[in-house]
Amino acid sequence: MEKYLYTALFAPLVSSLFVALFASRPKMLFTGIIASLLIAISMVSSFVLLIDVNTYGALHVNMMDWIVAGNLYIPFGFVVDEVSVIMMVTVTLVSTVVHIYSIGYMDHDKSFNRFFS
């Protein structure tokens, strides 16, 4: 389940960084398609997480020890429960629809590439 969490969280970031490489160039349709595709991948991962959280319960992912001093232990990580996964699904679903719509809406704009980064 952790791989779906990382995919859902970091696919939009990868999309933004990749499309930013083409931000100052003339309009290229593939930047909108790549951005929309990676947001859609994030949405699918969020739906898979929703099913997993409903089946197996909350997901706790500790990425690293943030503070360790004596008996004090504070980890850094993620907790994916019912509320957070529903928000992930909602946000990624709306974002995917907006990205797909924006490909046509921004078609004649000279800042097409920059918009998707």
Coordinates of C-alpha atoms in Angstrom, one line a residue:
M1 CA 0.0 0.0 0.0
E2 CA 2.9 2.3 0.6
K3 CA 3.8 2.5 -3.1
Y4 CA 0.3 3.8 -3.9
L5 CA 0.7 6.5 -1.2
Y6 CA 4.0 7.6 -2.7
T7 CA 2.6 7.5 -6.2
A8 CA -0.5 9.6 -5.2
L9 CA 1.6 12.2 -3.4
F10 CA 4.6 12.5 -5.7
A11 CA 3.2 12.0 -9.2
P12 CA 1.9 15.6 -9.4
L13 CA 5.2 16.9 -8.2
V14 CA 7.1 14.9 -10.8
S15 CA 4.6 16.3 -13.4
S16 CA 5.2 19.9 -12.4
L17 CA 9.0 19.5 -12.4
F18 CA 8.9 17.7 -15.8
V19 CA 6.6 20.2 -17.5
A20 CA 8.6 23.2 -16.0
L21 CA 11.5 22.2 -18.2
F22 CA 9.3 23.2 -21.2
A23 CA 7.7 26.3 -19.6
S24 CA 9.5 28.9 -21.7
R25 CA 9.2 27.1 -25.0
P26 CA 6.4 27.5 -27.6
K27 CA 3.2 25.6 -27.0
M28 CA 3.6 21.8 -26.9
L29 CA 0.5 19.7 -26.5
F30 CA 2.3 16.9 -24.8
T31 CA 3.0 19.0 -21.7
G32 CA -0.7 19.2 -21.0
I33 CA -1.2 15.5 -21.8
I34 CA 1.8 14.5 -19.5
A35 CA 0.5 16.7 -16.7
S36 CA -3.0 15.3 -17.0
L37 CA -1.8 11.7 -17.2
L38 CA 0.3 12.0 -14.1
I39 CA -2.6 13.6 -12.2
A40 CA -4.8 10.8 -13.4
I41 CA -2.2 8.3 -12.1
S42 CA -2.4 10.0 -8.8
M43 CA -6.2 9.8 -8.8
V44 CA -6.1 6.0 -9.6
S45 CA -3.6 5.5 -6.7
S46 CA -5.9 7.4 -4.4
F47 CA -8.8 5.2 -5.4
V48 CA -6.7 2.1 -4.7
L49 CA -5.7 3.5 -1.3
L50 CA -9.4 4.2 -0.6
I51 CA -10.2 0.5 -1.2
D52 CA -7.2 -0.7 0.8
V53 CA -8.0 1.6 3.8
N54 CA -11.6 0.5 3.8
T55 CA -10.5 -3.2 3.7
Y56 CA -7.5 -3.2 6.0
G57 CA -7.7 0.0 8.1
A58 CA -5.5 3.0 8.4
L59 CA -2.0 3.0 6.9
H60 CA 0.9 4.3 9.0
V61 CA 4.2 5.0 7.2
N62 CA 7.2 6.2 9.2
M63 CA 9.7 7.7 6.8
M64 CA 12.4 8.6 9.3
D65 CA 13.1 9.5 12.9
W66 CA 12.7 13.2 13.3
I67 CA 13.6 13.7 16.9
V68 CA 15.3 11.2 19.2
A69 CA 16.5 12.4 22.5
G70 CA 16.5 10.1 25.5
N71 CA 13.0 8.8 25.9
L72 CA 11.6 11.3 23.5
Y73 CA 10.9 9.7 20.1
I74 CA 9.1 11.7 17.3
P75 CA 8.9 10.0 13.9
F76 CA 8.2 11.7 10.6
G77 CA 5.8 10.0 8.3
F78 CA 2.2 9.7 7.0
V79 CA -1.0 8.4 8.4
V80 CA -3.7 7.6 5.8
D81 CA -7.1 7.0 7.4
E82 CA -10.6 7.2 6.1
V83 CA -10.9 11.0 6.2
S84 CA -7.5 11.7 4.5
V85 CA -8.0 9.2 1.8
I86 CA -11.5 10.6 0.9
M87 CA -9.9 14.0 0.7
M88 CA -7.1 12.6 -1.5
V89 CA -9.7 11.0 -3.9
T90 CA -11.8 14.2 -4.0
V91 CA -8.8 16.5 -4.7
T92 CA -7.2 14.3 -7.3
L93 CA -10.6 13.6 -9.1
V94 CA -11.3 17.4 -9.3
S95 CA -7.7 18.1 -10.4
T96 CA -7.8 15.5 -13.1
V97 CA -11.1 16.9 -14.5
V98 CA -9.7 20.4 -14.4
H99 CA -6.4 19.4 -16.1
I100 CA -8.3 17.6 -18.9
Y101 CA -10.6 20.5 -19.4
S102 CA -7.7 23.0 -19.4
I103 CA -6.0 21.3 -22.3
G104 CA -8.8 22.6 -24.6
Y105 CA -9.4 25.8 -22.6
M106 CA -5.8 26.9 -22.8
D107 CA -5.3 25.8 -26.4
H108 CA -4.9 29.4 -27.8
D109 CA -3.0 30.8 -24.8
K110 CA 0.7 31.6 -25.3
S111 CA 1.5 30.4 -21.7
F112 CA 0.1 26.9 -22.3
N113 CA 3.3 25.1 -21.1
R114 CA 3.7 27.4 -18.1
F115 CA 0.1 26.9 -17.0
F116 CA 0.6 23.1 -16.6
S117 CA 3.9 23.5 -14.7

